[in-house]
């Protein structure tokens, strides 16, 4: 079932004015008259194409079938031939002051899947009840469904009043029972309306048969529902999709999900809290562009200062930034065959950001087919639950009630989409307070450093198995560059783990953080004209890719591809022997977790060449890629 709806809450009229748009879900038992009510609404609001009603009445007469208002929703000729109706997903009509998008909900699981995983979101609901049957157990379950989705505006329609002779007493009995049930769930009905959808009583006008009722008609009740705030009125949210370099500009690209931006705005980059001003707003084909750029626009921006940003950061205005957090509470719909349990390791995607995460608690795990309060300790396939998630790194997000565009998440397990949901709350312990960080630039210009050292700044990242020769090569390269007047600095992985990174272990999360810190330090040195030579096992391709993003164009990756059996025979630190004895359970080289590079600048196998030859080859690569200056002319070109 396709339930993708427009995100705007305002729609344009032919004369250029705007009207509020409300998205309403209609729920109720299959036989309580949902399709008949919708057909009547289309007719009473003048939303049918000219001649459509007459055509369907004629078709019904030719086939010897009594006309039903529900036929207006039939989309397939074969189903009309069988005398049955189908469930439509989007029905549009206009009231006096609203454009209405009505969403039908044919099945609990399918409906919840779409509502929770992000395809659509209802501003309000219509709950339909058969006057003869009254409030049934399924009616109560539908009320619970609306509570589960956080729908607060509910208009109750008591249909088929003609079957109870339009009894005011029967209506009042049902009204009192359903109101008490909904209020107990925290959902107060905006109206309870008696109608006969078949005959039109109470749909768009009061009739003599319900003269005892003084409340709104169905159309008036829909007119009273409040639309969600338009995205343009929400705070700015610009998730970073990519950073591009053009000439001397760094362009931060993404789509404005809510709010608007323009040149000169002071912004906050979350979750780091860094502050900058928008220097220009870039677009295609005309650039730069002036004036505010609003929700739905894909833009690029340049900043007034050089800051490190990465994919997944979210840009907001100062004082209206999203929350930064490592802990999220979410309501999710689970799609994976294996039930989700406490302690599960998952990958969370929030917009363009992804982070490893752990499920630390599961509550309210229920079967939406039953829609009961019975809870389970795990979330089975096609079930719903609320979970607490601990994130391996800070992310920026909003509760979905604050911003539906940034308050939804997707869960991956082993590379497969396993679920999705709504961010209910963000556990920061405090609102995110941006830190007014203003980097201080060096007193020396890059060309001054290049003139002295005869090279540009760079990060030379040596990766490979333990014992492959990374540290030996790094030390040899450091000595060679220094002897030639350069400014090399060795950053060895083990040395960092003895100091700056001594608080980190060897879990995947800690290894990622270890590489991030190494990359940040190395990049700072490179930006100040030095050649940072990093020797680190760094087995994860994703971690090395993150290091490349941090260092940007300064990054040069050297794969020290010495075979594993050669590395183990060397075993300079005795780690292989200890790992074989069970003393190092997560030791790369024994656990086969090493992911060989792809797209790197150079491969070197130290098992078949001397250290001097290997160092020569690294030097040639650095010269060929613009780091080292072989000739005075090369130097002059960079001054």
Coordinates of C-alpha atoms in Angstrom, one line a residue:
X1 CA 0.0 0.0 0.0
X2 CA 1.5 3.3 -1.1
X3 CA 1.0 6.0 1.5
X4 CA 3.5 8.6 0.6
X5 CA 2.0 12.0 1.1
X6 CA 3.0 15.6 0.5
X7 CA 5.0 17.0 3.4
X8 CA 3.5 20.5 3.1
X9 CA 0.6 21.6 5.3
X10 CA -0.4 24.5 3.0
X11 CA -1.7 24.0 -0.5
X12 CA -2.1 26.5 -3.3
X13 CA -5.5 27.5 -4.8
X14 CA -6.0 28.5 -8.5
X15 CA -6.0 32.2 -7.6
X16 CA -2.6 31.9 -5.9
X17 CA -3.8 32.0 -2.3
X18 CA -3.1 29.2 0.2
X19 CA -5.3 26.9 2.2
X20 CA -4.4 24.7 5.2
X21 CA -4.0 21.0 4.4
X22 CA -4.9 18.4 7.0
X23 CA -4.0 14.7 6.7
X24 CA -6.6 12.5 8.4
X25 CA -6.5 8.7 8.9
X26 CA -9.9 6.9 8.9
X27 CA -10.1 3.8 11.1
X28 CA -12.9 1.4 12.0
X29 CA -14.3 -2.1 11.6
X30 CA -14.5 -3.3 8.0
X31 CA -18.3 -3.4 8.1
X32 CA -18.9 -0.1 9.8
X33 CA -19.2 2.0 6.7
X34 CA -15.8 3.6 6.1
X35 CA -16.0 3.4 2.3
X36 CA -19.6 4.6 2.2
X37 CA -18.7 7.6 4.4
X38 CA -15.8 8.6 2.2
X39 CA -17.9 8.3 -1.0
X40 CA -20.5 10.5 0.6
X41 CA -17.9 13.1 1.6
X42 CA -16.6 13.2 -2.0
X43 CA -20.1 13.9 -3.2
X44 CA -21.1 16.4 -0.5
X45 CA -18.0 18.5 -0.9
X46 CA -18.2 18.6 -4.7
X47 CA -15.0 16.7 -5.1
X48 CA -16.2 14.3 -7.8
X49 CA -15.4 14.7 -11.5
X50 CA -18.4 15.9 -13.5
X51 CA -20.7 13.0 -14.4
X52 CA -18.9 10.5 -12.3
X53 CA -21.8 9.8 -9.9
X54 CA -24.3 9.5 -12.8
X55 CA -22.0 7.1 -14.6
X56 CA -21.6 4.8 -11.6
X57 CA -25.3 4.8 -11.0
X58 CA -25.9 3.8 -14.6
X59 CA -23.3 1.0 -14.4
X60 CA -24.9 -0.4 -11.3
X61 CA -28.3 -0.3 -12.9
X62 CA -27.1 -2.2 -16.0
X63 CA -25.7 -4.9 -13.8
X64 CA -28.7 -5.2 -11.7
X65 CA -26.9 -4.0 -8.5
X66 CA -28.1 -1.4 -6.1
X67 CA -25.9 1.7 -6.1
X68 CA -23.5 2.0 -3.2
X69 CA -21.6 5.1 -2.3
X70 CA -18.5 2.9 -1.7
X71 CA -18.4 2.2 -5.5
X72 CA -16.9 5.7 -5.8
X73 CA -13.7 4.3 -4.3
X74 CA -13.4 1.3 -6.5
X75 CA -10.3 1.6 -8.7
X76 CA -10.4 -1.7 -10.6
X77 CA -13.2 -2.8 -12.9
X78 CA -12.8 -6.4 -11.9
X79 CA -13.5 -5.7 -8.3
X80 CA -16.6 -3.7 -9.2
X81 CA -17.8 -6.7 -11.2
X82 CA -17.5 -8.8 -8.1
X83 CA -19.6 -6.3 -6.1
X84 CA -16.8 -5.7 -3.6
X85 CA -14.9 -2.6 -2.6
X86 CA -11.2 -2.1 -2.2
X87 CA -9.2 0.0 0.3
X88 CA -7.9 3.2 -1.2
X89 CA -4.9 4.8 0.4
X90 CA -5.3 8.5 -0.4
X91 CA -8.6 10.3 -0.9
X92 CA -8.5 14.1 -1.5
X93 CA -11.4 16.5 -1.1
X94 CA -12.0 20.1 0.0
X95 CA -14.1 21.5 2.8
X96 CA -15.0 25.2 3.2
X97 CA -11.6 26.1 4.6
X98 CA -9.4 23.0 4.4
X99 CA -7.8 20.7 1.8
X100 CA -8.2 17.2 3.3
X101 CA -6.1 14.1 2.5
X102 CA -7.9 11.1 3.9
X103 CA -5.8 8.0 4.6
X104 CA -7.6 4.7 4.8
X105 CA -6.1 2.0 7.2
X106 CA -7.0 -1.4 5.9
X107 CA -4.7 -3.4 8.1
X108 CA -3.0 -2.8 11.4
X109 CA 0.4 -4.1 10.5
X110 CA 0.5 -2.5 7.1
X111 CA -0.8 0.8 8.4
X112 CA 1.6 0.9 11.3
X113 CA 4.5 0.0 9.0
X114 CA 3.9 3.0 6.8
X115 CA 3.0 5.5 9.6
X116 CA 6.0 4.6 11.8
X117 CA 8.7 4.0 9.2
X118 CA 8.1 7.4 7.7
X119 CA 5.9 7.3 4.6
X120 CA 3.1 9.4 6.1
X121 CA 1.9 11.1 9.2
X122 CA -1.6 12.0 10.2
X123 CA -2.6 15.3 11.7
X124 CA -5.9 13.8 13.0
X125 CA -8.2 10.8 12.7
X126 CA -11.8 9.8 12.1
X127 CA -13.0 6.8 14.2
X128 CA -16.1 5.2 12.7
X129 CA -18.6 3.1 14.8
X130 CA -21.7 1.2 13.8
X131 CA -24.6 2.5 15.8
X132 CA -26.3 -1.0 16.0
X133 CA -23.1 -2.9 17.0
X134 CA -21.7 -0.2 19.3
X135 CA -18.2 -0.1 20.8
X136 CA -16.7 -3.4 20.0
X137 CA -13.3 -4.8 21.1
X138 CA -11.9 -3.9 17.7
X139 CA -13.1 -0.3 18.2
X140 CA -11.1 -0.2 21.4
X141 CA -8.1 -1.6 19.6
X142 CA -8.4 1.2 17.0
X143 CA -8.4 3.7 19.8
X144 CA -5.2 2.2 21.1
X145 CA -3.7 2.3 17.6
X146 CA -4.3 6.1 17.5
X147 CA -2.7 6.4 20.9
X148 CA 0.3 4.4 19.7
X149 CA 0.8 6.8 16.8
X150 CA 0.5 9.9 19.0
X151 CA -2.6 11.1 17.1
X152 CA -4.3 13.6 19.5
X153 CA -7.2 15.0 17.3
X154 CA -9.9 12.4 16.8
X155 CA -13.4 12.9 15.5
X156 CA -15.7 10.0 16.3
X157 CA -18.5 9.2 13.8
X158 CA -21.4 7.0 14.9
X159 CA -22.7 5.6 11.5
X160 CA -25.8 3.7 10.5
X161 CA -28.1 5.7 12.8
X162 CA -30.9 4.7 10.5
X163 CA -30.6 1.1 11.8
X164 CA -31.4 2.3 15.4
X165 CA -34.2 4.7 14.3
X166 CA -32.0 7.7 14.9
X167 CA -32.2 7.1 18.7
X168 CA -30.7 9.9 20.7
X169 CA -30.4 7.5 23.7
X170 CA -28.4 5.0 21.7
X171 CA -26.1 7.7 20.4
X172 CA -25.5 9.1 23.9
X173 CA -24.7 5.7 25.2
X174 CA -22.1 5.1 22.5
X175 CA -20.7 8.6 22.8
X176 CA -20.2 8.2 26.5
X177 CA -18.5 4.8 26.2
X178 CA -16.1 5.7 23.4
X179 CA -15.2 9.1 25.0
X180 CA -14.3 7.5 28.3
X181 CA -12.1 4.9 26.5
X182 CA -10.3 7.5 24.4
X183 CA -9.8 9.9 27.3
X184 CA -8.3 7.0 29.3
X185 CA -5.7 6.7 26.5
X186 CA -5.0 10.4 26.6
X187 CA -7.0 11.2 23.4
X188 CA -9.9 13.6 23.8
X189 CA -12.5 13.4 21.0
X190 CA -12.9 16.7 19.2
X191 CA -16.5 15.7 18.3
X192 CA -18.8 12.7 18.3
X193 CA -21.2 12.9 15.3
X194 CA -24.3 10.8 14.6
X195 CA -24.8 10.1 10.9
X196 CA -26.3 7.9 8.2
X197 CA -23.6 7.9 5.5
X198 CA -25.8 6.1 3.1
X199 CA -28.6 8.7 3.3
X200 CA -26.4 11.7 4.1
X201 CA -27.7 12.7 7.5
X202 CA -25.1 14.5 9.5
X203 CA -22.4 14.2 6.8
X204 CA -22.6 17.8 5.4
X205 CA -25.8 19.1 6.9
X206 CA -28.2 18.6 9.8
X207 CA -31.5 16.8 8.8
X208 CA -34.8 16.5 10.7
X209 CA -34.0 12.9 11.7
X210 CA -31.1 14.2 13.9
X211 CA -32.8 17.4 15.1
X212 CA -31.9 16.5 18.7
X213 CA -28.2 16.8 17.9
X214 CA -26.6 20.3 18.1
X215 CA -23.0 19.4 17.3
X216 CA -21.0 19.7 14.1
X217 CA -21.5 17.7 11.0
X218 CA -18.7 15.5 9.8
X219 CA -17.5 18.1 7.3
X220 CA -17.6 20.8 10.0
X221 CA -15.7 18.5 12.4
X222 CA -13.0 18.0 9.7
X223 CA -12.9 21.7 9.2
X224 CA -12.1 22.2 12.9
X225 CA -9.0 19.9 12.9
X226 CA -5.7 21.8 13.0
X227 CA -3.1 21.1 10.4
X228 CA 0.5 20.4 11.4
X229 CA 2.8 23.4 11.4
X230 CA 4.1 24.0 7.8
X231 CA 7.7 22.9 7.4
X232 CA 8.6 26.5 6.5
X233 CA 7.6 27.6 10.0
X234 CA 9.8 25.0 11.8
X235 CA 13.4 25.7 12.8
X236 CA 16.1 25.3 10.1
X237 CA 17.3 21.7 9.6
X238 CA 19.9 21.1 6.9
X239 CA 21.4 17.6 7.2
X240 CA 24.8 17.5 5.6
X241 CA 25.0 15.1 2.6
X242 CA 28.4 15.9 1.3
X243 CA 31.3 18.4 1.3
X244 CA 32.8 19.4 -2.1
X245 CA 35.9 21.4 -3.0
X246 CA 35.7 23.8 -5.9
X247 CA 38.7 26.1 -6.4
X248 CA 39.4 27.5 -3.0
X249 CA 35.8 26.9 -1.8
X250 CA 34.5 24.2 0.5
X251 CA 30.8 23.7 -0.3
X252 CA 28.6 22.0 2.2
X253 CA 25.7 20.4 0.3
X254 CA 22.3 19.1 1.5
X255 CA 18.5 19.5 1.3
X256 CA 16.7 21.9 3.6
X257 CA 14.3 19.7 5.5
X258 CA 12.6 22.5 7.4
X259 CA 12.9 26.2 7.9
X260 CA 15.0 28.4 5.6
X261 CA 18.4 29.8 5.3
X262 CA 20.2 32.7 3.6
X263 CA 23.6 34.3 3.3
X264 CA 24.7 36.0 6.5
X265 CA 22.7 33.6 8.9
X266 CA 24.6 32.5 12.0
X267 CA 24.4 28.7 12.1
X268 CA 25.3 25.9 14.5
X269 CA 26.7 22.6 13.3
X270 CA 25.5 19.7 15.5
X271 CA 26.4 17.5 17.3
X272 CA 29.7 19.4 17.6
X273 CA 28.2 22.8 18.5
X274 CA 30.5 24.7 16.2
X275 CA 29.3 28.1 15.1
X276 CA 29.8 29.9 11.8
X277 CA 28.1 32.3 9.4
X278 CA 26.8 31.4 6.0
X279 CA 29.0 33.2 3.5
X280 CA 27.2 32.3 0.3
X281 CA 24.4 30.0 -0.8
X282 CA 25.3 28.0 -3.9
X283 CA 22.9 26.5 -6.4
X284 CA 22.8 25.3 -10.0
X285 CA 22.9 26.6 -12.7
X286 CA 22.8 30.1 -11.3
X287 CA 25.1 30.7 -8.3
X288 CA 25.4 32.2 -5.8
X289 CA 21.7 32.8 -5.1
X290 CA 20.1 35.5 -3.0
X291 CA 17.1 35.4 -0.7
X292 CA 15.9 32.7 1.7
X293 CA 16.0 29.1 0.5
X294 CA 13.3 27.0 2.1
X295 CA 12.2 23.5 2.9
X296 CA 12.6 21.1 0.0
X297 CA 15.4 23.0 -1.7
X298 CA 18.8 21.3 -2.3
X299 CA 21.5 23.8 -1.7
X300 CA 25.2 24.2 -1.1
X301 CA 26.6 26.7 1.4
X302 CA 30.0 28.1 2.1
X303 CA 31.1 29.3 5.6
X304 CA 33.0 32.3 6.8
X305 CA 35.6 30.1 8.5
X306 CA 37.2 26.8 8.0
X307 CA 35.5 24.1 10.1
X308 CA 35.5 20.4 9.9
X309 CA 32.0 19.0 9.0
X310 CA 31.0 15.5 7.9
X311 CA 28.1 13.8 6.4
X312 CA 25.3 13.4 8.9
X313 CA 25.9 16.7 10.8
X314 CA 22.8 18.8 11.0
X315 CA 22.9 22.6 10.5
X316 CA 20.4 24.8 12.4
X317 CA 20.2 28.4 13.4
X318 CA 21.8 29.6 16.7
X319 CA 19.3 29.1 19.5
X320 CA 17.2 26.7 17.5
X321 CA 19.6 23.8 17.0
X322 CA 18.6 20.1 17.2
X323 CA 19.6 18.0 20.3
X324 CA 23.0 16.3 20.5
X325 CA 22.7 12.9 22.2
X326 CA 24.1 9.4 22.6
X327 CA 20.8 8.1 23.9
X328 CA 17.4 7.9 22.1
X329 CA 14.1 6.5 23.0
X330 CA 12.2 5.4 19.9
X331 CA 8.9 3.7 18.9
X332 CA 9.8 1.2 16.2
X333 CA 8.1 -1.2 13.8
X334 CA 10.3 -4.3 13.4
X335 CA 10.7 -6.0 10.0
X336 CA 13.4 -8.6 10.6
X337 CA 12.8 -12.3 10.9
X338 CA 14.8 -12.5 14.1
X339 CA 13.1 -10.7 17.0
X340 CA 14.9 -7.7 18.4
X341 CA 16.2 -8.3 21.9
X342 CA 17.9 -6.3 24.6
X343 CA 21.6 -6.0 24.0
X344 CA 21.3 -6.3 20.2
X345 CA 24.0 -4.5 18.2
X346 CA 22.3 -2.5 15.4
X347 CA 23.1 0.3 13.0
X348 CA 21.0 3.4 13.3
X349 CA 20.4 5.9 10.4
X350 CA 19.0 9.3 11.2
X351 CA 18.7 11.2 8.0
X352 CA 22.2 11.2 6.5
X353 CA 23.9 10.1 9.7
X354 CA 24.6 6.6 10.7
X355 CA 25.9 5.2 14.0
X356 CA 26.5 1.9 15.6
X357 CA 24.1 1.4 18.6
X358 CA 23.1 -1.0 21.3
X359 CA 19.5 -1.7 22.4
X360 CA 19.7 -1.1 26.2
X361 CA 16.0 -1.6 27.0
X362 CA 12.7 -2.8 25.4
X363 CA 9.3 -1.7 26.6
X364 CA 5.7 -2.0 25.3
X365 CA 6.5 -4.6 22.7
X366 CA 3.1 -5.6 21.3
X367 CA 1.4 -7.3 18.4
X368 CA -0.4 -4.6 16.3
X369 CA -2.8 -7.3 15.0
X370 CA -4.1 -7.7 18.6
X371 CA -3.5 -4.1 19.6
X372 CA -3.5 -4.9 23.3
X373 CA -1.5 -3.7 26.2
X374 CA 0.1 -7.1 26.6
X375 CA 3.9 -6.6 26.5
X376 CA 6.7 -8.9 25.5
X377 CA 10.4 -8.8 26.2
X378 CA 11.4 -8.9 22.5
X379 CA 9.9 -7.3 19.4
X380 CA 8.9 -9.9 16.8
X381 CA 8.5 -9.4 13.1
X382 CA 5.7 -6.9 12.2
X383 CA 5.4 -6.0 15.9
X384 CA 5.8 -2.6 17.5
X385 CA 7.7 -1.6 20.6
X386 CA 9.5 1.2 22.4
X387 CA 13.2 0.9 22.9
X388 CA 16.1 2.8 24.4
X389 CA 19.2 3.0 22.2
X390 CA 22.7 3.8 23.3
X391 CA 24.7 5.3 20.4
X392 CA 28.4 4.8 19.8
X393 CA 28.9 8.4 18.8
X394 CA 26.9 11.6 19.3
X395 CA 24.2 12.4 16.8
X396 CA 21.9 15.3 16.2
X397 CA 18.1 14.8 16.1
X398 CA 14.7 16.0 17.2
X399 CA 11.8 14.2 18.7
X400 CA 9.3 13.6 15.9
X401 CA 6.7 15.7 17.6
X402 CA 9.0 18.7 17.3
X403 CA 10.1 18.0 13.7
X404 CA 8.8 15.0 11.7
X405 CA 11.6 15.4 9.1
X406 CA 14.5 14.8 11.5
X407 CA 12.6 12.7 14.1
X408 CA 12.5 9.4 12.2
X409 CA 15.1 6.6 12.1
X410 CA 15.9 3.4 10.2
X411 CA 17.6 0.4 11.7
X412 CA 20.0 -1.9 9.9
X413 CA 21.1 -5.4 10.9
X414 CA 23.9 -7.1 8.9
X415 CA 23.4 -4.7 6.0
X416 CA 19.6 -5.2 5.8
X417 CA 16.8 -2.8 6.7
X418 CA 15.4 -4.3 9.8
X419 CA 13.0 -1.7 11.1
X420 CA 12.1 2.0 11.4
X421 CA 10.5 4.3 13.8
X422 CA 9.9 7.6 15.5
X423 CA 12.2 9.4 17.9
X424 CA 10.1 9.8 21.1
X425 CA 12.7 11.6 23.2
X426 CA 16.4 12.6 23.3
X427 CA 18.2 11.9 26.5
X428 CA 20.8 14.6 26.8
X429 CA 20.1 15.6 30.4
X430 CA 20.1 19.2 29.2
X431 CA 19.2 21.1 26.1
X432 CA 22.0 21.2 23.5
X433 CA 23.9 24.4 24.1
X434 CA 26.1 25.4 21.1
X435 CA 29.7 26.0 22.0
X436 CA 31.0 29.2 20.4
X437 CA 34.1 27.7 18.9
X438 CA 36.2 30.1 16.8
X439 CA 39.3 28.3 15.4
X440 CA 42.4 30.4 15.6
X441 CA 44.4 30.4 12.4
X442 CA 48.1 30.0 12.3
X443 CA 50.2 33.2 11.9
X444 CA 52.0 31.4 9.1
X445 CA 50.6 31.1 5.6
X446 CA 50.6 27.7 3.9
X447 CA 52.9 29.0 1.1
X448 CA 55.5 30.1 3.8
X449 CA 55.6 26.6 5.2
X450 CA 55.8 25.1 1.7
X451 CA 58.7 27.4 0.8
X452 CA 60.6 26.2 3.9
X453 CA 59.8 22.5 3.8
X454 CA 59.6 21.9 0.1
X455 CA 56.4 20.1 0.5
X456 CA 52.7 20.6 1.2
X457 CA 51.0 19.2 4.2
X458 CA 49.7 15.7 4.0
X459 CA 48.5 12.7 6.0
X460 CA 50.3 9.5 4.9
X461 CA 48.3 6.7 6.3
X462 CA 50.0 3.3 6.4
X463 CA 47.6 0.4 7.0
X464 CA 48.2 -3.3 7.2
X465 CA 48.4 -6.4 9.4
X466 CA 50.5 -6.3 12.6
X467 CA 54.0 -7.2 11.7
X468 CA 53.6 -6.0 8.1
X469 CA 56.3 -3.4 8.4
X470 CA 54.2 -0.2 8.9
X471 CA 56.2 1.3 11.8
X472 CA 59.5 0.4 10.1
X473 CA 58.4 2.1 6.9
X474 CA 57.0 5.1 8.8
X475 CA 60.3 5.6 10.7
X476 CA 62.3 5.3 7.5
X477 CA 60.1 7.8 5.7
X478 CA 60.3 10.2 8.6
X479 CA 64.1 10.1 8.5
X480 CA 64.2 10.5 4.7
X481 CA 61.9 13.5 4.6
X482 CA 63.6 15.2 7.6
X483 CA 67.0 14.7 6.0
X484 CA 65.7 16.4 2.9
X485 CA 64.6 19.5 4.9
X486 CA 61.0 18.5 5.4
X487 CA 58.8 18.5 8.5
X488 CA 57.6 14.9 9.0
X489 CA 55.9 13.8 12.3
X490 CA 55.4 10.1 13.1
X491 CA 52.0 9.1 14.7
X492 CA 52.2 5.5 15.7
X493 CA 49.0 3.7 16.7
X494 CA 50.5 1.9 19.7
X495 CA 52.1 5.2 20.9
X496 CA 48.8 6.9 20.8
X497 CA 47.2 4.0 22.7
X498 CA 49.7 4.5 25.4
X499 CA 48.7 8.1 25.8
X500 CA 45.9 10.1 24.2
X501 CA 43.9 6.9 23.5
X502 CA 44.7 5.0 26.6
X503 CA 41.0 5.2 27.6
X504 CA 40.0 3.1 24.6
X505 CA 39.7 -0.7 24.3
X506 CA 39.4 -2.9 21.2
X507 CA 35.6 -3.0 20.7
X508 CA 34.4 -1.9 17.3
X509 CA 33.2 1.3 18.8
X510 CA 36.5 2.0 20.5
X511 CA 38.5 1.2 17.4
X512 CA 36.4 3.6 15.4
X513 CA 37.1 6.3 18.0
X514 CA 40.8 5.5 18.1
X515 CA 41.0 6.0 14.3
X516 CA 39.0 9.2 14.5
X517 CA 41.3 10.8 17.0
X518 CA 44.4 9.7 15.0
X519 CA 42.9 11.3 11.9
X520 CA 41.9 14.5 13.7
X521 CA 45.5 15.0 15.0
X522 CA 47.1 14.1 11.7
X523 CA 44.8 16.4 9.8
X524 CA 45.6 19.3 12.1
X525 CA 49.3 18.8 11.5
X526 CA 48.8 18.5 7.7
X527 CA 46.8 21.8 7.7
X528 CA 49.8 23.4 9.3
X529 CA 52.2 22.2 6.6
X530 CA 53.6 19.1 8.2
X531 CA 53.5 15.5 6.8
X532 CA 51.8 13.4 9.4
X533 CA 52.9 9.7 9.0
X534 CA 50.3 7.5 10.6
X535 CA 51.1 3.8 11.2
X536 CA 48.0 2.0 12.4
X537 CA 46.5 -1.4 11.7
X538 CA 43.1 0.3 11.1
X539 CA 41.4 -2.9 9.7
X540 CA 38.0 -1.4 9.1
X541 CA 37.4 0.1 5.7
X542 CA 34.7 2.3 7.1
X543 CA 37.0 3.8 9.7
X544 CA 39.7 4.5 7.1
X545 CA 37.1 6.1 4.9
X546 CA 36.1 8.3 7.8
X547 CA 39.8 9.3 8.2
X548 CA 40.0 10.2 4.5
X549 CA 36.9 12.4 4.9
X550 CA 38.5 14.2 7.8
X551 CA 41.8 14.8 6.1
X552 CA 40.1 15.5 2.7
X553 CA 42.5 16.1 -0.1
X554 CA 45.6 15.8 2.1
X555 CA 45.0 12.0 2.6
X556 CA 47.4 9.5 1.0
X557 CA 46.7 5.8 1.9
X558 CA 49.5 3.2 1.6
X559 CA 48.5 -0.4 1.9
X560 CA 51.4 -2.4 3.4
X561 CA 50.1 -5.7 1.9
X562 CA 52.6 -8.1 3.5
X563 CA 51.1 -11.7 3.6
X564 CA 49.7 -12.8 6.9
X565 CA 52.0 -15.8 7.2
X566 CA 55.0 -13.5 6.8
X567 CA 53.7 -11.1 9.4
X568 CA 53.2 -14.0 11.9
X569 CA 56.7 -15.3 11.4
X570 CA 58.1 -11.8 12.2
X571 CA 55.8 -11.3 15.3
X572 CA 58.0 -8.4 16.6
X573 CA 55.9 -7.8 19.7
X574 CA 54.8 -11.4 20.4
X575 CA 51.2 -10.6 19.7
X576 CA 50.5 -13.4 17.3
X577 CA 51.8 -16.0 19.8
X578 CA 49.7 -14.5 22.5
X579 CA 46.6 -14.3 20.3
X580 CA 47.0 -18.0 19.3
X581 CA 47.1 -18.8 23.0
X582 CA 43.8 -17.0 23.6
X583 CA 45.3 -14.0 25.3
X584 CA 44.2 -11.5 22.6
X585 CA 40.7 -12.5 21.5
X586 CA 40.2 -9.5 19.1
X587 CA 43.7 -9.4 17.6
X588 CA 43.7 -8.5 13.9
X589 CA 45.6 -11.1 11.9
X590 CA 44.1 -14.0 13.8
X591 CA 40.4 -13.0 13.7
X592 CA 40.4 -12.3 9.9
X593 CA 38.6 -9.0 10.5
X594 CA 41.0 -7.1 8.2
X595 CA 39.3 -5.3 5.3
X596 CA 41.8 -4.7 2.5
X597 CA 41.8 -1.1 1.1
X598 CA 40.3 -0.2 -2.3
X599 CA 41.0 3.0 -4.0
X600 CA 44.2 3.6 -2.1
X601 CA 47.2 5.5 -3.5
X602 CA 49.9 2.8 -3.1
X603 CA 50.5 -0.9 -2.3
X604 CA 53.7 -2.1 -0.9
X605 CA 54.7 -5.7 0.1
X606 CA 57.6 -5.6 2.4
X607 CA 58.2 -9.4 2.1
X608 CA 60.0 -9.0 -1.3
X609 CA 61.6 -5.6 -1.1
X610 CA 64.0 -3.6 1.0
X611 CA 63.0 -0.8 3.4
X612 CA 65.0 1.7 1.2
X613 CA 63.2 0.6 -2.0
X614 CA 59.8 0.8 -0.3
X615 CA 60.6 4.3 1.0
X616 CA 61.7 5.4 -2.4
X617 CA 58.4 4.3 -3.8
X618 CA 56.4 6.2 -1.2
X619 CA 58.5 9.3 -2.0
X620 CA 57.7 9.0 -5.7
X621 CA 54.0 8.7 -4.9
X622 CA 54.1 11.8 -2.8
X623 CA 55.9 13.7 -5.5
X624 CA 53.5 12.5 -8.2
X625 CA 50.4 13.5 -6.2
X626 CA 51.7 17.0 -5.5
X627 CA 53.0 16.7 -1.9
X628 CA 56.7 16.8 -2.5
X629 CA 58.4 19.4 -4.8
X630 CA 61.1 17.7 -7.0
X631 CA 62.1 20.9 -8.8
X632 CA 62.4 24.6 -7.8
X633 CA 59.8 25.3 -10.5
X634 CA 57.3 23.1 -8.6
X635 CA 58.0 25.1 -5.5
X636 CA 57.5 28.4 -7.3
X637 CA 54.2 27.3 -8.7
X638 CA 52.9 26.7 -5.2
X639 CA 54.0 30.1 -3.8

